[in-house]
Amino acid sequence: MDWSTYDITALETKYDRFLAPAVEITLGGRTLDSTKIPIPQLEVELSADGSAGGCTFTVDGLFDYENRKWNNDLASSVKAGAKLEISGGYVKKKPLFYGYVDDYTMEHINAGAPRLIVNGIDGLGFLMSCYEPYYGGQKKCKEIISELLKKSVAAGFATDVTVDTVGALKDFETPLVKEQVDDFKFLRILAERYGMVLMGVNGELVFDALWKDSASLIKLTMGNGLLSFNKRVSLKKQVGKVTVWGRDVNQKFISGTADSVSIGGKGKSAAQLVSALKDTELREYSEYARTAEECTQLAQARLDSIAMELVSGEGQCIGIPELIPGRFITIDGLEDETEGVYFLNKVVHCFSAEGYYTSFEVKGAKTE
């Protein structure tokens, strides 16, 4: 996970005024360079919402009609499960994606040149195929999560694993048990339960409380890197508090309540915006909690997760390889109500005939 802070002016110098965008794809041991091979479209999508990262790209102009085959033995390199790496940027390139080929299409049409369309997925995708049950016993939660994520490393579809660097992952009395679900779905359940972020970025699989660190990755100013941005505030499904019920070891009912949002930046939460929301309550039951403290922990994670949907937005900027989800971004050059710090929830790097642009989605639990 990149925890650096970047300056748009320094990046402009590094990338020679953001001229001549290019990508380099390593596919099954073969390198495809967009400066030498036609790659008319490429997208890399990374998310901090528990989704697997993915990419898609198209190669054309490399089919030998006379011999009815792809030049440079390209077809032999494109195989489902082949290792896939993408670097992009300008003269200097930065790793954008690490994973494997999920599916591909060799498209032949009478009215145009044949095209090769490849879709990739990161190491989280491999965990969707791992259904083996898991009985944690006395193992710590962090250890269990690390073991599951490391399956992708062992398979060669990820390079590293980062789990709970801030020490927010507290073990519950009930041992972790996984049955009838794949590893990916199980990890998503745990991420929601503990208020964590599950994501993959450049080969690293992350399970961490990323929104605990509000340091801004970069400041984007309208007219200086930032091309468009919109902010939305919605009270949909917002509540003032969450109560989680459970049973202790003697089957006696227990409960815990959270009524104050613990994440987000400045500004107001939904309940602070609308005083009537303070009395609205979401009640849930958990077979997992065995103490009132555990109920409170689950309630806090649930309230924070709901609160993070209060503010949302989308933006587009010039292509910035350093932009990744799971970090915060500062938006500047607009009116006071829109300027501020937002959590980057999704980043899409797009290379096409129009150039290289980065689109992103943000969210937040407070109005600023």
CSV table of C-alpha atoms in Angstrom, one decimal:
chain,number,residue,atom,x,y,z
A,1,MET,CA,0.0,0.0,0.0
A,2,ASP,CA,1.4,3.3,-1.0
A,3,TRP,CA,1.2,5.8,1.8
A,4,SER,CA,3.1,8.6,0.1
A,5,THR,CA,1.8,12.1,-0.5
A,6,TYR,CA,2.1,13.6,-4.0
A,7,ASP,CA,2.1,17.1,-5.5
A,8,ILE,CA,0.5,17.6,-8.9
A,9,THR,CA,3.3,20.1,-10.0
A,10,ALA,CA,6.0,17.6,-9.1
A,11,LEU,CA,4.2,14.8,-11.0
A,12,GLU,CA,3.8,17.1,-14.1
A,13,THR,CA,7.6,17.5,-14.1
A,14,LYS,CA,8.2,13.8,-13.5
A,15,TYR,CA,5.9,12.8,-16.4
A,16,ASP,CA,7.1,15.6,-18.8
A,17,ARG,CA,3.9,17.6,-18.7
A,18,PHE,CA,1.8,14.4,-18.9
A,19,LEU,CA,2.6,14.0,-22.6
A,20,ALA,CA,2.8,10.8,-24.6
A,21,PRO,CA,0.8,8.4,-22.5
A,22,ALA,CA,1.7,4.7,-22.9
A,23,VAL,CA,1.1,1.3,-21.3
A,24,GLU,CA,3.1,-1.9,-21.1
A,25,ILE,CA,1.5,-5.2,-20.6
A,26,THR,CA,3.2,-8.4,-19.5
A,27,LEU,CA,1.1,-11.3,-20.5
A,28,GLY,CA,2.3,-14.9,-20.0
A,29,GLY,CA,5.9,-13.8,-20.1
A,30,ARG,CA,5.5,-11.7,-23.3
A,31,THR,CA,5.6,-7.9,-23.2
A,32,LEU,CA,3.2,-5.7,-25.2
A,33,ASP,CA,4.2,-2.1,-25.6
A,34,SER,CA,1.6,0.4,-26.7
A,35,THR,CA,4.3,2.4,-28.5
A,36,LYS,CA,5.0,-0.6,-30.8
A,37,ILE,CA,1.7,-2.6,-30.8
A,38,PRO,CA,-1.8,-1.1,-31.3
A,39,ILE,CA,-3.6,-1.2,-28.0
A,40,PRO,CA,-6.6,1.1,-28.7
A,41,GLN,CA,-8.4,0.6,-25.4
A,42,LEU,CA,-7.2,-0.3,-21.9
A,43,GLU,CA,-8.9,0.2,-18.5
A,44,VAL,CA,-7.8,-0.8,-15.0
A,45,GLU,CA,-10.4,-0.6,-12.3
A,46,LEU,CA,-9.5,-0.8,-8.6
A,47,SER,CA,-12.0,-0.6,-5.7
A,48,ALA,CA,-11.9,-0.3,-1.9
A,49,ASP,CA,-15.5,-1.5,-1.6
A,50,GLY,CA,-14.7,-5.2,-1.3
A,51,SER,CA,-14.7,-5.9,-5.1
A,52,ALA,CA,-11.9,-7.6,-6.9
A,53,GLY,CA,-9.8,-5.4,-9.1
A,54,GLY,CA,-9.9,-5.9,-12.8
A,55,CYS,CA,-8.7,-4.8,-16.2
A,56,THR,CA,-9.7,-5.0,-19.8
A,57,PHE,CA,-7.8,-4.2,-23.0
A,58,THR,CA,-8.0,-4.7,-26.7
A,59,VAL,CA,-5.3,-5.5,-29.3
A,60,ASP,CA,-5.9,-5.1,-33.0
A,61,GLY,CA,-3.9,-4.9,-36.2
A,62,LEU,CA,-1.8,-7.9,-35.4
A,63,PHE,CA,-3.6,-10.6,-37.4
A,64,ASP,CA,-1.8,-12.2,-40.4
A,65,TYR,CA,-4.6,-12.8,-42.9
A,66,GLU,CA,-2.4,-14.7,-45.4
A,67,ASN,CA,-1.3,-17.2,-42.9
A,68,ARG,CA,-4.5,-17.0,-40.7
A,69,LYS,CA,-2.7,-16.5,-37.4
A,70,TRP,CA,-1.7,-13.7,-34.9
A,71,ASN,CA,1.6,-12.1,-35.4
A,72,ASN,CA,4.4,-12.7,-32.8
A,73,ASP,CA,2.6,-15.9,-31.6
A,74,LEU,CA,0.3,-13.6,-29.6
A,75,ALA,CA,-2.4,-16.3,-29.3
A,76,SER,CA,0.0,-18.7,-27.6
A,77,SER,CA,0.6,-16.1,-24.8
A,78,VAL,CA,-3.1,-15.5,-24.2
A,79,LYS,CA,-4.4,-18.3,-22.0
A,80,ALA,CA,-6.9,-18.3,-19.1
A,81,GLY,CA,-5.0,-18.1,-15.9
A,82,ALA,CA,-1.9,-16.6,-17.5
A,83,LYS,CA,-0.1,-14.1,-15.2
A,84,LEU,CA,-1.0,-10.5,-16.2
A,85,GLU,CA,0.8,-7.3,-15.2
A,86,ILE,CA,0.1,-3.7,-16.5
A,87,SER,CA,2.3,-0.6,-16.1
A,88,GLY,CA,1.1,2.7,-17.3
A,89,GLY,CA,1.8,6.4,-17.4
A,90,TYR,CA,4.0,8.4,-19.8
A,91,VAL,CA,7.7,8.1,-20.6
A,92,LYS,CA,8.0,6.8,-17.0
A,93,LYS,CA,5.5,4.1,-16.1
A,94,LYS,CA,4.2,2.9,-12.8
A,95,PRO,CA,2.7,-0.5,-12.0
A,96,LEU,CA,-1.1,-0.3,-12.2
A,97,PHE,CA,-2.3,-3.9,-12.1
A,98,TYR,CA,-1.2,-7.4,-11.1
A,99,GLY,CA,-3.3,-10.5,-11.6
A,100,TYR,CA,-4.2,-13.1,-14.2
A,101,VAL,CA,-6.3,-13.5,-17.3
A,102,ASP,CA,-9.9,-14.2,-16.3
A,103,ASP,CA,-11.3,-14.6,-19.9
A,104,TYR,CA,-10.5,-13.6,-23.4
A,105,THR,CA,-12.2,-13.3,-26.8
A,106,MET,CA,-10.7,-13.6,-30.3
A,107,GLU,CA,-13.2,-11.6,-32.3
A,108,HIS,CA,-13.5,-12.1,-36.1
A,109,ILE,CA,-15.9,-10.1,-38.1
A,110,ASN,CA,-16.2,-9.8,-41.9
A,111,ALA,CA,-16.4,-6.0,-41.9
A,112,GLY,CA,-13.3,-5.3,-39.8
A,113,ALA,CA,-10.0,-6.5,-38.6
A,114,PRO,CA,-9.8,-9.3,-36.0
A,115,ARG,CA,-9.4,-8.1,-32.4
A,116,LEU,CA,-8.2,-9.7,-29.2
A,117,ILE,CA,-10.1,-8.7,-26.1
A,118,VAL,CA,-8.6,-9.7,-22.7
A,119,ASN,CA,-10.2,-9.3,-19.2
A,120,GLY,CA,-8.0,-9.7,-16.1
A,121,ILE,CA,-8.8,-10.0,-12.4
A,122,ASP,CA,-6.5,-9.6,-9.4
A,123,GLY,CA,-5.7,-12.1,-6.7
A,124,LEU,CA,-9.0,-11.7,-4.9
A,125,GLY,CA,-10.6,-13.3,-7.9
A,126,PHE,CA,-8.7,-16.5,-7.3
A,127,LEU,CA,-10.3,-16.7,-3.8
A,128,MET,CA,-13.7,-16.9,-5.4
A,129,SER,CA,-12.8,-20.5,-6.5
A,130,CYS,CA,-11.6,-21.6,-3.0
A,131,TYR,CA,-14.6,-23.2,-1.2
A,132,GLU,CA,-12.8,-25.4,1.4
A,133,PRO,CA,-14.3,-25.1,4.8
A,134,TYR,CA,-12.2,-23.4,7.5
A,135,TYR,CA,-12.4,-24.0,11.3
A,136,GLY,CA,-10.3,-21.4,13.1
A,137,GLY,CA,-10.2,-23.0,16.5
A,138,GLN,CA,-7.9,-20.9,18.7
A,139,LYS,CA,-6.3,-19.1,15.9
A,140,LYS,CA,-6.3,-15.3,15.9
A,141,CYS,CA,-8.5,-13.6,13.4
A,142,LYS,CA,-5.6,-11.8,11.8
A,143,GLU,CA,-3.8,-15.1,11.3
A,144,ILE,CA,-6.8,-16.6,9.7
A,145,ILE,CA,-7.3,-13.7,7.3
A,146,SER,CA,-3.7,-13.7,6.4
A,147,GLU,CA,-3.7,-17.5,5.6
A,148,LEU,CA,-6.7,-17.1,3.3
A,149,LEU,CA,-5.2,-14.2,1.4
A,150,LYS,CA,-1.9,-15.9,1.0
A,151,LYS,CA,-3.5,-18.6,-1.1
A,152,SER,CA,-3.4,-16.1,-4.0
A,153,VAL,CA,0.3,-15.4,-3.3
A,154,ALA,CA,1.0,-19.1,-3.4
A,155,ALA,CA,-0.9,-19.4,-6.7
A,156,GLY,CA,1.2,-16.6,-8.2
A,157,PHE,CA,-1.7,-14.1,-8.6
A,158,ALA,CA,-0.6,-11.7,-5.8
A,159,THR,CA,2.8,-10.6,-4.4
A,160,ASP,CA,2.0,-9.6,-0.8
A,161,VAL,CA,-0.6,-9.5,1.9
A,162,THR,CA,-1.2,-6.6,4.4
A,163,VAL,CA,-3.6,-7.3,7.3
A,164,ASP,CA,-4.6,-4.8,10.1
A,165,THR,CA,-1.6,-2.6,10.3
A,166,VAL,CA,-3.4,-0.3,12.8
A,167,GLY,CA,-4.3,-3.0,15.3
A,168,ALA,CA,-8.0,-2.4,15.0
A,169,LEU,CA,-8.8,-6.1,14.5
A,170,LYS,CA,-10.0,-7.4,17.9
A,171,ASP,CA,-10.7,-11.1,18.3
A,172,PHE,CA,-14.1,-12.3,19.4
A,173,GLU,CA,-14.8,-15.2,21.7
A,174,THR,CA,-16.6,-17.1,19.0
A,175,PRO,CA,-14.1,-18.9,16.7
A,176,LEU,CA,-14.2,-18.1,13.0
A,177,VAL,CA,-15.9,-20.8,11.0
A,178,LYS,CA,-16.3,-20.8,7.2
A,179,GLU,CA,-18.6,-23.3,5.5
A,180,GLN,CA,-20.6,-23.3,2.2
A,181,VAL,CA,-19.0,-20.0,1.0
A,182,ASP,CA,-15.9,-19.2,-0.9
A,183,ASP,CA,-12.9,-17.5,0.7
A,184,PHE,CA,-13.7,-14.2,-1.1
A,185,LYS,CA,-17.2,-14.0,0.2
A,186,PHE,CA,-16.1,-15.0,3.7
A,187,LEU,CA,-13.5,-12.2,3.7
A,188,ARG,CA,-16.1,-9.7,2.6
A,189,ILE,CA,-18.3,-10.8,5.5
A,190,LEU,CA,-15.4,-10.3,7.9
A,191,ALA,CA,-14.6,-6.9,6.4
A,192,GLU,CA,-18.1,-5.7,7.0
A,193,ARG,CA,-18.2,-7.2,10.5
A,194,TYR,CA,-15.0,-5.5,11.6
A,195,GLY,CA,-15.3,-2.3,9.7
A,196,MET,CA,-12.3,-3.0,7.5
A,197,VAL,CA,-11.5,-2.4,3.8
A,198,LEU,CA,-10.8,-5.4,1.5
A,199,MET,CA,-9.0,-4.6,-1.7
A,200,GLY,CA,-6.2,-5.5,-4.1
A,201,VAL,CA,-3.7,-2.9,-5.4
A,202,ASN,CA,-0.7,-3.6,-7.6
A,203,GLY,CA,-0.3,-7.2,-6.4
A,204,GLU,CA,-0.9,-6.5,-2.7
A,205,LEU,CA,-4.0,-7.8,-1.1
A,206,VAL,CA,-5.2,-5.6,1.8
A,207,PHE,CA,-7.5,-6.2,4.7
A,208,ASP,CA,-7.2,-3.0,6.9
A,209,ALA,CA,-9.0,-0.1,8.5
A,210,LEU,CA,-7.8,2.2,5.7
A,211,TRP,CA,-10.2,5.1,6.6
A,212,LYS,CA,-8.4,5.4,10.0
A,213,ASP,CA,-5.6,7.3,8.2
A,214,SER,CA,-7.0,10.5,6.8
A,215,ALA,CA,-3.7,11.7,5.2
A,216,SER,CA,-4.4,13.0,1.7
A,217,LEU,CA,-2.8,11.2,-1.2
A,218,ILE,CA,-2.9,14.3,-3.4
A,219,LYS,CA,-4.6,17.7,-3.8
A,220,LEU,CA,-6.4,18.1,-7.1
A,221,THR,CA,-7.5,21.6,-8.1
A,222,MET,CA,-10.1,22.4,-10.8
A,223,GLY,CA,-8.1,23.7,-13.7
A,224,ASN,CA,-4.9,22.1,-12.4
A,225,GLY,CA,-5.2,18.4,-13.0
A,226,LEU,CA,-8.9,18.1,-12.0
A,227,LEU,CA,-11.3,18.1,-15.0
A,228,SER,CA,-14.6,17.5,-13.3
A,229,PHE,CA,-16.1,16.7,-9.9
A,230,ASN,CA,-19.5,16.4,-8.4
A,231,LYS,CA,-20.6,15.9,-4.8
A,232,ARG,CA,-23.8,14.3,-3.5
A,233,VAL,CA,-25.2,14.3,0.0
A,234,SER,CA,-28.0,11.8,0.6
A,235,LEU,CA,-29.9,10.8,3.8
A,236,LYS,CA,-31.0,7.6,2.2
A,237,LYS,CA,-30.8,4.7,4.8
A,238,GLN,CA,-29.0,6.9,7.3
A,239,VAL,CA,-29.7,6.2,11.0
A,240,GLY,CA,-28.8,7.8,14.3
A,241,LYS,CA,-27.7,4.7,16.0
A,242,VAL,CA,-27.3,0.9,15.6
A,243,THR,CA,-28.0,-1.7,18.3
A,244,VAL,CA,-26.7,-5.2,17.9
A,245,TRP,CA,-28.2,-8.0,20.0
A,246,GLY,CA,-26.7,-11.4,20.8
A,247,ARG,CA,-26.6,-14.2,23.4
A,248,ASP,CA,-23.9,-14.9,25.9
A,249,VAL,CA,-22.5,-18.3,26.7
A,250,ASN,CA,-25.6,-18.9,29.0
A,251,GLN,CA,-28.0,-17.9,26.2
A,252,LYS,CA,-28.9,-14.7,28.0
A,253,PHE,CA,-29.7,-11.7,25.7
A,254,ILE,CA,-27.0,-9.0,25.5
A,255,SER,CA,-26.8,-5.9,23.4
A,256,GLY,CA,-24.5,-3.0,22.5
A,257,THR,CA,-25.2,0.3,20.9
A,258,ALA,CA,-23.3,2.8,18.8
A,259,ASP,CA,-24.7,6.3,18.4
A,260,SER,CA,-21.7,8.4,17.3
A,261,VAL,CA,-19.9,8.1,13.9
A,262,SER,CA,-16.2,7.3,14.6
A,263,ILE,CA,-14.8,7.9,11.1
A,264,GLY,CA,-14.9,10.7,8.5
A,265,GLY,CA,-13.4,14.1,8.4
A,266,LYS,CA,-14.8,17.5,9.4
A,267,GLY,CA,-18.4,18.7,9.1
A,268,LYS,CA,-21.5,16.9,10.3
A,269,SER,CA,-22.8,13.4,10.2
A,270,ALA,CA,-26.4,12.6,9.1
A,271,ALA,CA,-27.7,12.8,12.7
A,272,GLN,CA,-26.0,16.1,13.2
A,273,LEU,CA,-27.5,17.5,10.0
A,274,VAL,CA,-31.1,16.4,10.9
A,275,SER,CA,-31.8,16.2,14.6
A,276,ALA,CA,-34.7,13.9,14.1
A,277,LEU,CA,-32.3,11.2,12.8
A,278,LYS,CA,-30.8,10.9,16.3
A,279,ASP,CA,-33.8,8.9,17.4
A,280,THR,CA,-33.8,6.5,14.4
A,281,GLU,CA,-32.3,3.1,15.2
A,282,LEU,CA,-31.3,0.1,13.3
A,283,ARG,CA,-31.5,-3.1,15.3
A,284,GLU,CA,-29.7,-6.3,14.3
A,285,TYR,CA,-29.1,-9.7,15.8
A,286,SER,CA,-25.8,-11.5,15.6
A,287,GLU,CA,-25.1,-15.2,16.5
A,288,TYR,CA,-21.5,-14.2,16.5
A,289,ALA,CA,-21.4,-11.9,19.6
A,290,ARG,CA,-21.0,-13.4,23.0
A,291,THR,CA,-20.5,-10.2,25.1
A,292,ALA,CA,-22.0,-6.7,25.3
A,293,GLU,CA,-18.6,-5.3,24.3
A,294,GLU,CA,-18.6,-7.4,21.2
A,295,CYS,CA,-22.1,-6.3,20.4
A,296,THR,CA,-21.0,-2.7,20.7
A,297,GLN,CA,-18.0,-3.3,18.4
A,298,LEU,CA,-20.3,-4.8,15.8
A,299,ALA,CA,-22.7,-1.9,16.1
A,300,GLN,CA,-20.0,0.7,15.7
A,301,ALA,CA,-18.7,-1.0,12.5
A,302,ARG,CA,-22.2,-1.1,11.1
A,303,LEU,CA,-22.9,2.5,12.0
A,304,ASP,CA,-19.7,3.7,10.4
A,305,SER,CA,-20.3,1.7,7.3
A,306,ILE,CA,-23.8,3.2,6.9
A,307,ALA,CA,-22.4,6.7,7.6
A,308,MET,CA,-19.8,6.4,4.8
A,309,GLU,CA,-22.7,6.5,2.3
A,310,LEU,CA,-23.8,10.0,3.4
A,311,VAL,CA,-21.5,11.7,1.0
A,312,SER,CA,-20.6,10.4,-2.5
A,313,GLY,CA,-19.1,11.9,-5.6
A,314,GLU,CA,-17.4,11.2,-8.9
A,315,GLY,CA,-14.5,13.0,-10.6
A,316,GLN,CA,-12.1,12.8,-13.5
A,317,CYS,CA,-8.6,14.1,-13.8
A,318,ILE,CA,-5.6,13.8,-16.1
A,319,GLY,CA,-4.0,10.4,-16.0
A,320,ILE,CA,-2.3,10.0,-12.6
A,321,PRO,CA,-0.7,6.5,-12.1
A,322,GLU,CA,-0.2,7.2,-8.4
A,323,LEU,CA,-4.0,7.5,-7.8
A,324,ILE,CA,-5.2,4.4,-5.9
A,325,PRO,CA,-8.3,3.6,-3.9
A,326,GLY,CA,-8.2,3.2,-0.1
A,327,ARG,CA,-6.6,6.7,0.4
A,328,PHE,CA,-8.0,10.1,0.9
A,329,ILE,CA,-8.0,12.9,-1.8
A,330,THR,CA,-8.2,16.7,-1.4
A,331,ILE,CA,-10.5,18.5,-3.8
A,332,ASP,CA,-9.8,22.2,-4.3
A,333,GLY,CA,-10.7,25.2,-6.5
A,334,LEU,CA,-14.4,25.0,-6.0
A,335,GLU,CA,-17.0,26.5,-3.6
A,336,ASP,CA,-16.4,25.9,0.1
A,337,GLU,CA,-19.3,23.4,0.4
A,338,THR,CA,-17.6,21.1,-2.2
A,339,GLU,CA,-13.9,21.5,-1.4
A,340,GLY,CA,-12.6,19.1,1.2
A,341,VAL,CA,-11.1,15.7,1.8
A,342,TYR,CA,-12.8,12.5,0.5
A,343,PHE,CA,-12.2,8.8,0.7
A,344,LEU,CA,-11.2,7.3,-2.6
A,345,ASN,CA,-13.5,4.3,-3.1
A,346,LYS,CA,-12.9,3.5,-6.8
A,347,VAL,CA,-10.2,4.4,-9.3
A,348,VAL,CA,-10.3,3.7,-13.1
A,349,HIS,CA,-7.3,4.3,-15.3
A,350,CYS,CA,-8.3,4.6,-18.9
A,351,PHE,CA,-6.0,4.7,-22.0
A,352,SER,CA,-7.6,5.3,-25.3
A,353,ALA,CA,-7.2,7.3,-28.5
A,354,GLU,CA,-8.3,10.4,-26.5
A,355,GLY,CA,-5.4,10.0,-24.2
A,356,TYR,CA,-5.0,8.9,-20.6
A,357,TYR,CA,-7.5,9.9,-17.9
A,358,THR,CA,-8.3,8.7,-14.4
A,359,SER,CA,-11.8,8.6,-13.2
A,360,PHE,CA,-12.6,8.1,-9.5
A,361,GLU,CA,-15.4,7.7,-7.0
A,362,VAL,CA,-15.4,9.1,-3.5
A,363,LYS,CA,-17.5,8.8,-0.3
A,364,GLY,CA,-17.5,10.2,3.2
A,365,ALA,CA,-19.3,10.0,6.6
A,366,LYS,CA,-19.2,13.7,7.2
A,367,THR,CA,-20.2,16.7,5.1
A,368,GLU,CA,-16.7,18.1,4.8
